[in-house]
Coordinates of C-alpha atoms in Angstrom, one line a residue:
X1 CA -41.5 19.7 45.3
X2 CA -40.8 22.2 42.6
X3 CA -43.0 25.3 43.0
X4 CA -43.9 28.0 40.6
X5 CA -42.2 31.3 41.2
X6 CA -44.0 34.6 40.7
X7 CA -42.1 35.7 37.6
X8 CA -42.9 32.4 35.9
X9 CA -46.5 32.7 36.8
X10 CA -46.8 36.2 35.3
X11 CA -46.3 34.6 31.9
X12 CA -49.8 33.3 32.2
X13 CA -51.3 36.7 31.8
X14 CA -49.5 37.5 28.5
X15 CA -50.3 34.4 26.6
X16 CA -49.8 34.5 22.8
X17 CA -53.1 32.6 22.4
X18 CA -55.1 35.6 23.8
X19 CA -53.7 37.9 21.1
X20 CA -56.2 36.6 18.5
X21 CA -59.2 37.6 20.7
X22 CA -60.7 41.1 21.0
X23 CA -59.3 43.2 23.8
X24 CA -62.6 43.1 25.6
X25 CA -62.9 39.3 25.6
X26 CA -61.2 36.2 27.1
X27 CA -62.3 32.6 27.0
X28 CA -64.5 31.6 30.0
X29 CA -62.9 28.5 31.6
X30 CA -62.7 27.5 35.3
X31 CA -59.0 26.8 34.6
X32 CA -58.5 30.5 35.0
X33 CA -59.6 30.3 38.7
X34 CA -56.5 28.2 39.6
X35 CA -54.2 30.7 37.8
X36 CA -55.7 33.6 39.8
X37 CA -55.5 31.8 43.1
X38 CA -51.9 30.9 42.5
X39 CA -51.2 34.6 41.9
X40 CA -53.3 35.9 44.8
X41 CA -53.1 33.1 47.4
X42 CA -49.8 31.4 46.3
X43 CA -48.5 30.4 49.8
X44 CA -51.8 29.6 51.3
X45 CA -53.1 26.1 51.9
X46 CA -55.2 25.0 48.9
X47 CA -55.7 21.3 49.7
X48 CA -55.5 19.2 52.8
X49 CA -55.7 15.5 52.1
X50 CA -54.9 13.5 55.3
X51 CA -51.3 14.4 56.2
X52 CA -50.6 16.0 52.9
X53 CA -50.9 19.8 52.6
X54 CA -50.4 21.7 49.4
X55 CA -50.3 25.5 48.9
X56 CA -51.8 27.0 45.8
X57 CA -48.4 27.3 44.3
X58 CA -47.7 23.6 45.0
X59 CA -51.1 22.6 43.7
X60 CA -50.5 24.6 40.5
X61 CA -47.1 23.0 40.0
X62 CA -48.6 19.5 40.4
X63 CA -51.5 20.4 38.0
X64 CA -49.0 21.5 35.3
X65 CA -46.9 18.4 35.9
X66 CA -50.0 16.2 35.3
X67 CA -51.1 18.1 32.2
X68 CA -47.6 18.0 30.6
X69 CA -47.2 14.3 31.5
X70 CA -50.6 13.5 29.9
X71 CA -49.6 15.5 26.8
X72 CA -46.3 13.7 26.5
X73 CA -48.0 10.3 26.8
X74 CA -50.1 11.0 23.8
X75 CA -53.3 12.5 25.3
X76 CA -54.5 15.4 23.2
X77 CA -57.4 17.8 22.6
X78 CA -60.8 16.1 22.8
X79 CA -59.4 12.8 24.2
X80 CA -61.1 11.5 27.3
X81 CA -59.3 10.7 30.6
X82 CA -61.3 8.8 33.1
X83 CA -61.1 9.2 36.9
X84 CA -62.1 6.6 39.5
X85 CA -61.0 7.8 42.8
X86 CA -62.0 8.9 46.3
X87 CA -62.2 12.6 47.2
X88 CA -58.5 13.4 47.2
X89 CA -55.8 15.7 46.0
X90 CA -55.3 13.7 42.9
X91 CA -59.0 13.9 42.0
X92 CA -58.9 17.7 42.4
X93 CA -55.8 18.0 40.3
X94 CA -57.4 16.0 37.5
X95 CA -60.2 18.6 37.3
X96 CA -57.6 21.1 36.2
X97 CA -54.8 19.1 34.7
X98 CA -56.9 17.1 32.2
X99 CA -58.7 20.0 30.6
X100 CA -55.5 22.1 30.7
X101 CA -54.5 20.3 27.5
X102 CA -58.0 20.3 26.0
X103 CA -58.8 16.8 27.0
X104 CA -62.1 15.8 28.6
X105 CA -62.4 14.5 32.2
X106 CA -64.8 11.6 32.8
X107 CA -65.2 11.3 36.6
X108 CA -66.8 7.9 37.3
X109 CA -68.9 7.0 40.3
X110 CA -66.9 4.8 42.5
X111 CA -70.0 2.9 43.7
X112 CA -70.8 1.5 40.3
X113 CA -70.4 -2.1 39.3
X114 CA -67.6 -3.4 37.1
X115 CA -70.1 -3.9 34.3
X116 CA -71.3 -0.3 34.5
X117 CA -67.7 1.1 34.7
X118 CA -66.7 -1.1 31.7
X119 CA -69.6 0.3 29.8
X120 CA -68.7 3.9 30.6
X121 CA -65.0 3.4 29.7
X122 CA -66.1 1.9 26.3
X123 CA -68.8 4.4 25.6
X124 CA -66.7 7.5 26.3
X125 CA -63.6 6.0 24.6
X126 CA -61.2 7.0 27.4
X127 CA -57.5 6.6 26.5
X128 CA -56.3 6.7 30.1
X129 CA -57.7 6.3 33.6
X130 CA -56.5 7.8 36.9
X131 CA -57.7 5.4 39.6
X132 CA -57.3 4.4 43.2
X133 CA -56.0 0.8 43.5
X134 CA -59.0 -0.1 45.7
X135 CA -61.0 -0.1 42.4
X136 CA -58.6 -2.2 40.4
X137 CA -61.0 -5.2 40.4
X138 CA -63.7 -2.9 38.9
X139 CA -61.5 -1.6 36.1
X140 CA -59.8 -4.9 35.0
X141 CA -62.9 -6.6 33.5
X142 CA -63.7 -3.7 31.2
X143 CA -60.3 -2.9 29.8
X144 CA -60.4 -5.4 27.0
X145 CA -63.4 -3.7 25.5
X146 CA -62.1 -0.1 25.9
X147 CA -59.5 2.2 24.4
X148 CA -57.6 2.6 27.7
X149 CA -53.9 2.6 27.1
X150 CA -52.6 3.5 30.5
X151 CA -53.7 3.1 34.2
X152 CA -52.3 5.7 36.6
X153 CA -52.7 4.6 40.3
X154 CA -53.3 7.4 42.7
X155 CA -50.7 7.6 45.6
X156 CA -47.7 5.2 45.7
X157 CA -49.8 2.0 46.1
X158 CA -48.8 0.0 43.1
X159 CA -48.3 -3.1 45.2
X160 CA -51.7 -2.8 46.8
X161 CA -53.2 -2.8 43.3
X162 CA -51.8 -6.2 42.6
X163 CA -53.9 -7.6 45.4
X164 CA -57.1 -6.0 44.1
X165 CA -57.4 -7.7 40.8
X166 CA -55.0 -5.6 38.8
X167 CA -52.4 -8.3 38.1
X168 CA -54.0 -9.2 34.8
X169 CA -54.4 -5.6 33.5
X170 CA -53.7 -5.6 29.8
X171 CA -52.2 -2.1 29.6
X172 CA -49.2 -0.3 31.2
X173 CA -49.6 1.0 34.7
X174 CA -47.7 3.6 36.8
X175 CA -48.1 5.4 40.1
X176 CA -49.5 8.9 40.1
X177 CA -46.3 10.4 41.6
X178 CA -44.1 8.6 39.1
X179 CA -46.2 9.9 36.3
X180 CA -46.1 13.5 37.6
X181 CA -42.3 13.2 37.8
X182 CA -42.3 12.9 34.0
X183 CA -44.0 16.3 33.6
X184 CA -43.0 19.9 34.0
X185 CA -44.2 22.4 36.7
X186 CA -44.0 25.2 34.2
X187 CA -47.4 26.7 33.0
X188 CA -48.3 26.7 29.4
X189 CA -51.1 27.8 27.1
X190 CA -54.6 26.3 27.6
X191 CA -55.5 23.6 25.1
X192 CA -58.8 25.2 24.3
X193 CA -59.8 27.7 21.6
X194 CA -63.6 27.8 22.2
X195 CA -65.3 28.2 25.6
X196 CA -68.0 25.8 24.4
X197 CA -65.4 23.0 24.2
X198 CA -66.3 20.0 26.4
X199 CA -64.5 20.1 29.8
X200 CA -66.1 17.0 31.3
X201 CA -68.6 14.1 30.7
X202 CA -70.6 13.0 33.7
X203 CA -72.7 9.9 33.5
X204 CA -76.2 9.8 34.9
X205 CA -76.8 7.3 37.7
X206 CA -78.9 5.1 35.4
X207 CA -81.8 4.1 37.6
X208 CA -83.3 2.5 34.5
X209 CA -81.3 1.5 31.4
X210 CA -77.7 2.4 30.6
X211 CA -76.3 5.7 31.9
X212 CA -76.0 8.7 29.5
X213 CA -72.9 10.9 29.2
X214 CA -73.7 14.5 30.1
X215 CA -71.4 17.0 28.5
X216 CA -70.3 20.1 30.3
X217 CA -68.5 23.0 28.6
X218 CA -65.7 25.3 29.9
X219 CA -68.2 28.2 29.8
X220 CA -70.9 26.4 31.7
X221 CA -68.5 25.2 34.3
X222 CA -67.1 28.7 34.8
X223 CA -70.4 30.3 35.2
X224 CA -71.8 27.5 37.4
X225 CA -68.8 27.7 39.7
X226 CA -69.3 31.4 40.1
X227 CA -72.9 30.8 40.9
X228 CA -71.9 28.4 43.6
X229 CA -69.4 30.9 45.1
X230 CA -72.2 33.5 45.3
X231 CA -75.0 31.3 46.7
X232 CA -72.7 29.5 49.2
X233 CA -71.1 32.8 50.3
X234 CA -67.5 31.6 49.9
X235 CA -64.4 33.8 50.0
X236 CA -60.7 33.4 50.6
X237 CA -61.2 32.6 54.3
X238 CA -63.6 29.8 53.6
X239 CA -62.7 26.1 54.4
X240 CA -64.7 23.6 52.3
X241 CA -65.1 20.0 53.5
X242 CA -65.6 17.4 50.7
X243 CA -68.6 15.4 52.0
X244 CA -70.0 15.6 48.5
X245 CA -68.3 13.2 46.0
X246 CA -66.1 14.9 43.4
X247 CA -67.3 12.5 40.9
X248 CA -70.9 13.7 41.3
X249 CA -71.4 16.5 38.7
X250 CA -67.7 17.4 39.3
X251 CA -68.7 17.9 42.9
X252 CA -71.5 20.2 41.8
X253 CA -68.7 22.3 40.2
X254 CA -67.3 23.0 43.7
X255 CA -63.9 21.6 42.5
X256 CA -63.7 24.8 40.5
X257 CA -65.7 27.0 42.8
X258 CA -63.7 26.5 46.0
X259 CA -60.6 27.2 43.9
X260 CA -62.1 30.3 42.4
X261 CA -62.7 31.7 46.0
X262 CA -59.1 30.9 47.0
X263 CA -60.6 28.8 49.8
X264 CA -59.1 25.6 51.3
X265 CA -60.2 22.2 50.1
X266 CA -60.4 19.5 52.8
X267 CA -60.5 16.0 51.2
X268 CA -62.8 13.4 52.9
X269 CA -62.5 10.0 51.2
X270 CA -65.4 8.4 53.0
X271 CA -68.4 10.1 54.6
X272 CA -68.1 9.0 58.2
X273 CA -69.7 11.0 61.1
X274 CA -66.6 11.0 63.4
X275 CA -64.3 12.2 60.6
X276 CA -66.8 15.0 59.6
X277 CA -67.1 16.3 63.1
X278 CA -63.3 16.0 63.8
X279 CA -62.5 18.0 60.6
X280 CA -65.1 20.6 61.4
X281 CA -63.5 21.1 64.8
X282 CA -59.8 21.0 63.8
X283 CA -59.7 22.4 60.3
X284 CA -62.0 25.3 60.8
X285 CA -64.6 24.0 58.3
X286 CA -67.0 26.7 57.2
X287 CA -68.8 25.0 54.2
X288 CA -69.9 21.6 53.1
X289 CA -72.4 20.1 50.7
X290 CA -74.4 16.9 50.6
X291 CA -77.5 15.0 49.9
X292 CA -80.3 14.9 52.5
X293 CA -78.9 11.5 53.6
X294 CA -75.7 13.3 54.7
X295 CA -77.9 15.8 56.7
X296 CA -79.7 12.9 58.3
X297 CA -76.3 11.5 59.4
X298 CA -75.1 14.8 60.8
X299 CA -78.4 15.4 62.6
X300 CA -78.6 12.0 64.1
X301 CA -74.9 11.2 64.9
X302 CA -73.7 14.5 66.4
X303 CA -71.2 14.1 69.3
X304 CA -74.0 15.0 71.8
X305 CA -77.7 15.8 71.8
X306 CA -77.1 19.5 72.4
X307 CA -74.1 19.7 70.1
X308 CA -73.6 23.0 68.2
X309 CA -71.0 23.8 65.5
X310 CA -67.9 25.7 66.8
X311 CA -68.3 28.4 64.1
X312 CA -70.9 29.4 61.5
X313 CA -71.3 26.5 59.0
X314 CA -72.9 26.9 55.6
X315 CA -74.5 23.7 54.3
X316 CA -75.9 23.3 50.7
X317 CA -78.1 20.3 50.2
X318 CA -79.7 18.9 47.1
X319 CA -80.8 15.7 45.6
X320 CA -84.3 15.5 47.1
X321 CA -86.5 17.7 49.2
X322 CA -85.0 17.5 52.7
X323 CA -87.6 16.6 55.4
X324 CA -88.5 19.8 57.4
X325 CA -87.7 17.9 60.6
X326 CA -84.1 17.4 59.4
X327 CA -83.9 21.1 58.4
X328 CA -85.0 22.2 61.8
X329 CA -82.5 19.9 63.6
X330 CA -79.6 21.1 61.4
X331 CA -80.5 24.7 62.1
X332 CA -80.7 24.1 65.8
X333 CA -77.1 23.0 65.7
X334 CA -76.1 26.4 64.3
X335 CA -75.8 25.7 60.6
X336 CA -77.2 27.9 57.8
X337 CA -78.9 25.6 55.4
X338 CA -79.3 26.4 51.7
X339 CA -81.6 24.1 49.7
X340 CA -80.7 23.7 46.0
X341 CA -82.2 21.5 43.3
X342 CA -80.9 20.3 39.9
X343 CA -79.8 17.3 37.9
X344 CA -76.6 16.0 36.3
X345 CA -77.8 17.7 33.1
X346 CA -77.7 21.1 34.9
X347 CA -74.2 20.9 36.3
X348 CA -75.7 20.0 39.6
X349 CA -77.8 22.7 41.3
X350 CA -80.0 24.9 39.0
X351 CA -82.3 26.4 41.6
X352 CA -81.9 27.6 45.1
X353 CA -84.5 28.3 47.8
X354 CA -83.4 31.9 48.2
X355 CA -84.0 33.0 51.7
X356 CA -85.7 36.4 52.3
X357 CA -85.3 38.5 55.4
X358 CA -89.1 38.9 55.8
X359 CA -89.3 35.2 56.7
X360 CA -86.9 35.5 59.7
X361 CA -89.7 36.0 62.2
X362 CA -91.7 32.9 61.2
X363 CA -91.7 29.9 63.5
X364 CA -89.3 27.0 63.0
X365 CA -91.9 24.8 61.2
X366 CA -92.8 27.4 58.7
X367 CA -89.1 28.4 58.1
X368 CA -88.4 24.7 57.4
X369 CA -91.3 24.4 55.0
X370 CA -90.1 27.5 53.1
X371 CA -86.5 26.2 52.9
X372 CA -87.8 22.8 51.6
X373 CA -89.0 24.4 48.4
X374 CA -86.7 24.2 45.4
X375 CA -87.0 27.9 44.9
X376 CA -85.8 30.1 42.0
X377 CA -83.0 29.9 39.4
X378 CA -79.4 30.5 40.3
X379 CA -78.1 34.0 39.7
X380 CA -76.5 32.9 36.4
X381 CA -79.3 30.6 35.3
X382 CA -82.7 32.2 36.1
X383 CA -84.7 30.6 33.3
X384 CA -87.1 28.2 35.0
X385 CA -90.8 27.2 34.4
X386 CA -93.5 24.7 35.4
X387 CA -95.4 23.7 32.3
X388 CA -98.3 21.5 31.2
X389 CA -98.1 19.0 28.4
X390 CA -98.6 21.8 25.8
X391 CA -95.6 23.7 27.2
X392 CA -97.9 26.3 28.7
X393 CA -97.2 27.7 32.1
X394 CA -99.3 26.3 34.9
X395 CA -101.1 28.8 37.2
X396 CA -98.9 30.1 40.1
X397 CA -101.4 28.7 42.6
X398 CA -99.1 26.3 44.5
X399 CA -101.5 23.5 43.5
X400 CA -101.5 22.9 39.8
X401 CA -98.8 20.4 38.9
X402 CA -96.6 20.5 35.8
X403 CA -93.2 19.5 34.6
X404 CA -90.2 21.6 35.7
X405 CA -88.2 22.8 32.6
X406 CA -85.2 25.0 32.4
X407 CA -82.7 26.5 30.0
X408 CA -79.7 28.8 30.1
X409 CA -76.1 28.9 31.1
X410 CA -75.9 25.7 33.1
X411 CA -77.9 23.3 31.0
X412 CA -75.7 20.6 29.5
X413 CA -74.2 20.7 26.0
X414 CA -76.0 17.4 25.3
X415 CA -75.6 13.7 25.8
X416 CA -72.3 12.3 24.4
X417 CA -72.8 10.4 21.2
X418 CA -76.6 10.3 21.7
X419 CA -78.3 12.9 19.5
X420 CA -81.7 11.2 19.9
X421 CA -81.7 11.4 23.7
X422 CA -80.5 15.0 23.5
X423 CA -83.3 16.0 21.1
X424 CA -85.9 14.4 23.4
X425 CA -84.5 16.2 26.5
X426 CA -84.4 19.6 24.6
X427 CA -87.8 19.4 23.0
X428 CA -89.6 22.7 22.7
X429 CA -86.4 24.6 23.4
X430 CA -86.2 23.7 27.1
X431 CA -84.5 21.0 29.1
X432 CA -87.2 18.6 30.5
X433 CA -86.3 17.5 34.0
X434 CA -89.0 14.8 34.3
X435 CA -89.9 16.2 37.7
X436 CA -93.4 17.4 38.7
X437 CA -93.8 20.5 40.7
X438 CA -96.0 23.6 41.4
X439 CA -95.3 27.3 41.0
X440 CA -96.1 29.3 44.2
X441 CA -97.6 32.8 43.9
X442 CA -94.2 34.3 44.9
X443 CA -92.5 32.7 41.9
X444 CA -90.8 29.8 43.9
X445 CA -91.2 26.3 42.6
X446 CA -91.7 23.3 44.8
X447 CA -91.3 19.6 43.6
X448 CA -94.2 17.3 44.3
X449 CA -93.0 14.2 42.5
X450 CA -91.3 12.5 39.7
X451 CA -93.6 12.2 36.7
X452 CA -93.6 8.5 37.2
X453 CA -94.2 8.6 40.9
X454 CA -97.7 10.1 41.1
X455 CA -100.2 7.8 42.8
X456 CA -103.7 8.0 41.4
X457 CA -106.0 6.5 44.1
X458 CA -109.7 6.5 43.5
X459 CA -109.3 9.4 41.0
X460 CA -107.3 11.5 43.5
X461 CA -103.7 12.4 42.8
X462 CA -101.3 11.8 45.7
X463 CA -97.8 13.2 45.9
X464 CA -95.4 10.6 47.2
X465 CA -93.1 13.4 48.4
X466 CA -95.8 14.9 50.6
X467 CA -96.5 11.5 52.1
X468 CA -92.8 10.8 52.6
X469 CA -92.3 14.1 54.4
X470 CA -95.1 13.1 56.8
X471 CA -93.6 9.7 57.5
X472 CA -90.2 11.4 58.0
X473 CA -91.7 13.5 60.7
X474 CA -92.3 10.5 62.9
X475 CA -89.6 10.5 65.6
X476 CA -88.6 6.9 65.1
X477 CA -88.1 7.2 61.3
X478 CA -84.6 7.5 59.8
X479 CA -85.4 7.1 56.1
X480 CA -88.6 6.6 54.1
X481 CA -89.8 6.0 50.5
X482 CA -93.4 5.8 49.3
X483 CA -94.8 4.2 46.2
X484 CA -98.2 3.3 44.8
X485 CA -99.1 -0.4 45.1
X486 CA -102.1 -2.2 43.6
X487 CA -105.4 -2.2 45.4
X488 CA -108.6 -3.9 44.4
X489 CA -110.9 -1.1 45.5
X490 CA -108.9 2.1 44.9
X491 CA -106.7 1.0 42.0
X492 CA -103.6 2.2 43.8
X493 CA -102.8 3.1 47.4
X494 CA -99.7 4.5 49.1
X495 CA -97.3 2.1 50.8
X496 CA -94.3 3.3 52.9
X497 CA -91.0 1.6 53.1
X498 CA -89.2 2.7 56.3
X499 CA -85.9 2.4 58.0
X500 CA -86.0 3.1 61.7
X501 CA -83.4 5.1 63.7
X502 CA -81.0 2.9 65.7
X503 CA -82.6 1.8 69.0
X504 CA -86.0 3.3 67.9
X505 CA -89.1 1.2 67.6
X506 CA -92.5 1.7 65.9
X507 CA -95.1 -0.5 64.4
X508 CA -96.8 -0.1 61.0
X509 CA -100.0 0.9 62.8
X510 CA -98.1 3.6 64.7
X511 CA -96.8 5.2 61.5
X512 CA -100.1 5.0 59.7
X513 CA -102.0 6.5 62.6
X514 CA -99.3 9.3 62.9
X515 CA -99.8 10.1 59.2
X516 CA -103.6 10.1 59.4
X517 CA -103.2 12.8 62.0
X518 CA -101.1 15.0 59.7
X519 CA -102.5 14.6 56.2
X520 CA -105.8 13.6 54.5
X521 CA -106.7 10.0 55.3
X522 CA -106.6 9.0 51.6
X523 CA -103.0 10.2 51.4
X524 CA -101.8 8.2 54.4
X525 CA -99.9 4.9 53.8
X526 CA -102.2 1.9 53.8
X527 CA -99.2 -0.4 54.6
X528 CA -95.7 0.0 56.0
X529 CA -92.7 -2.3 55.4
X530 CA -89.6 -2.0 57.5
X531 CA -86.0 -2.6 56.3
X532 CA -83.1 -0.9 54.4
X533 CA -84.0 1.0 51.3
X534 CA -82.5 0.1 47.9
X535 CA -80.3 3.0 46.6
X536 CA -78.3 4.0 43.6
X537 CA -74.6 4.6 44.0
X538 CA -75.3 8.3 44.5
X539 CA -77.6 7.7 47.4
X540 CA -81.0 8.0 45.5
X541 CA -83.7 5.6 46.6
X542 CA -84.4 3.1 43.7
X543 CA -88.1 3.3 43.8
X544 CA -88.3 1.2 40.6
X545 CA -87.0 -1.8 42.6
X546 CA -89.7 -1.4 45.1
X547 CA -92.2 -1.2 42.3
X548 CA -90.8 -4.3 40.6
X549 CA -91.5 -6.3 43.8
X550 CA -94.9 -4.8 44.5
X551 CA -96.2 -5.0 40.9
X552 CA -94.7 -8.5 40.0
X553 CA -97.0 -10.5 37.8
X554 CA -99.0 -7.5 36.7
X555 CA -99.1 -6.6 33.0
X556 CA -99.1 -2.9 33.8
X557 CA -97.8 -0.8 36.7
X558 CA -100.9 1.3 36.8
X559 CA -104.2 0.1 38.1

């Protein structure tokens, strides 16, 4: 392995390209984070991926090899390079090597179908794809309709790819290590001249219709990464476990944030409880992120009932309001939980339930309730409102619902090749989340529902999230989703879809009675159905599938 030496690296700080900028200005790009960490933490572990360990100097050399090899293969400024890979060293390197030459990274969800992947490849116009051979069968069908000119297989598994549907690929292929061997480890000027250049395109999960390509900029990624460093409390001694997929909003920008802190990345290709707890124990993990489903897994599959983490562990969760019972369990294990909220269009998290010292003395249930709120804007993106249909702010009474809108440094550049959708999302000069929430008197927001998920029963509005939280509190419930279903008398009534914990038992009557004890009777589910919940590839429950079944044969889905 060829490593950068310090004299070579120093060239980075005297680039000719900076000479055209004012002395008090440099371009904001997360690529600068790697350069700094090479300089400050050169010999320190940067990435642990199974048996592979790379220092920051070694990681930098590999990134520059990738960048120069891509450039030599004909990839240039503005070209798109797709990524379809597990959390891995190669996936991390792509987050730096692809934009190094001004190209745009398109990290694709590995849980999508071949049709969805083919659509994304065609829509973004990717010229190359870096992929794990496990996904060869997902890539092959879409190549004919795409601009992909080269497939680069991660790790030396070319033969494995031949058994996964890649034998008929219609473009040249190579292994990642062979491709890197054609590049140079020497650093070179960044291929950007504007911090508003696009650094990545992330496709929405597409619960309805085709996914849209969300464009991130170098500037937005830089600022969002710094926001993550601050709110997660990371530093050079931190060790970050990749339970969150790197393909999801570029890992909420933690690909760049962990590097900015000079912390250690620990790759986890699959979210498995035993692997999580083993790495926490043996690698000194201090930080991880994940959706509430990951928290549920950690809470319910710990090595023992009285398990506590061996050292302070900071967990950032987002994706849905975590049930207070799960928050309480995670905290009892010794973790410090930070609840964030955002969307693909906001680089991942946009708000954080900022904890205040004055709440420390409250009981566990009240602390969990406060942490379950979505909170306030990130330090670099504080612009956040809850508005009515006229774009007027709703009263800060914790009761009046409106749409959550935001603007500022970590709102997307727009949807790739979709000006109509961009204009709709940005109407009124704010990004419209489509989420319904309330504003508390202390200025913290709290989600109450998706705009399309409100149940109107007998003229009363019912928040499905409120009902779901109550169902979750039942000791036998592992996961739950609530929707409105048709009712002859009330128009709509809540119905709960429930997955029980392993070896637990409960009847529909048990859960309904439990809810009627906790919330108003009209809010309690009128029916309960047991079984696995349909989910998107990012772990979100697909409520529209539940609605399709329950409203089949109806002309409208309101009653």
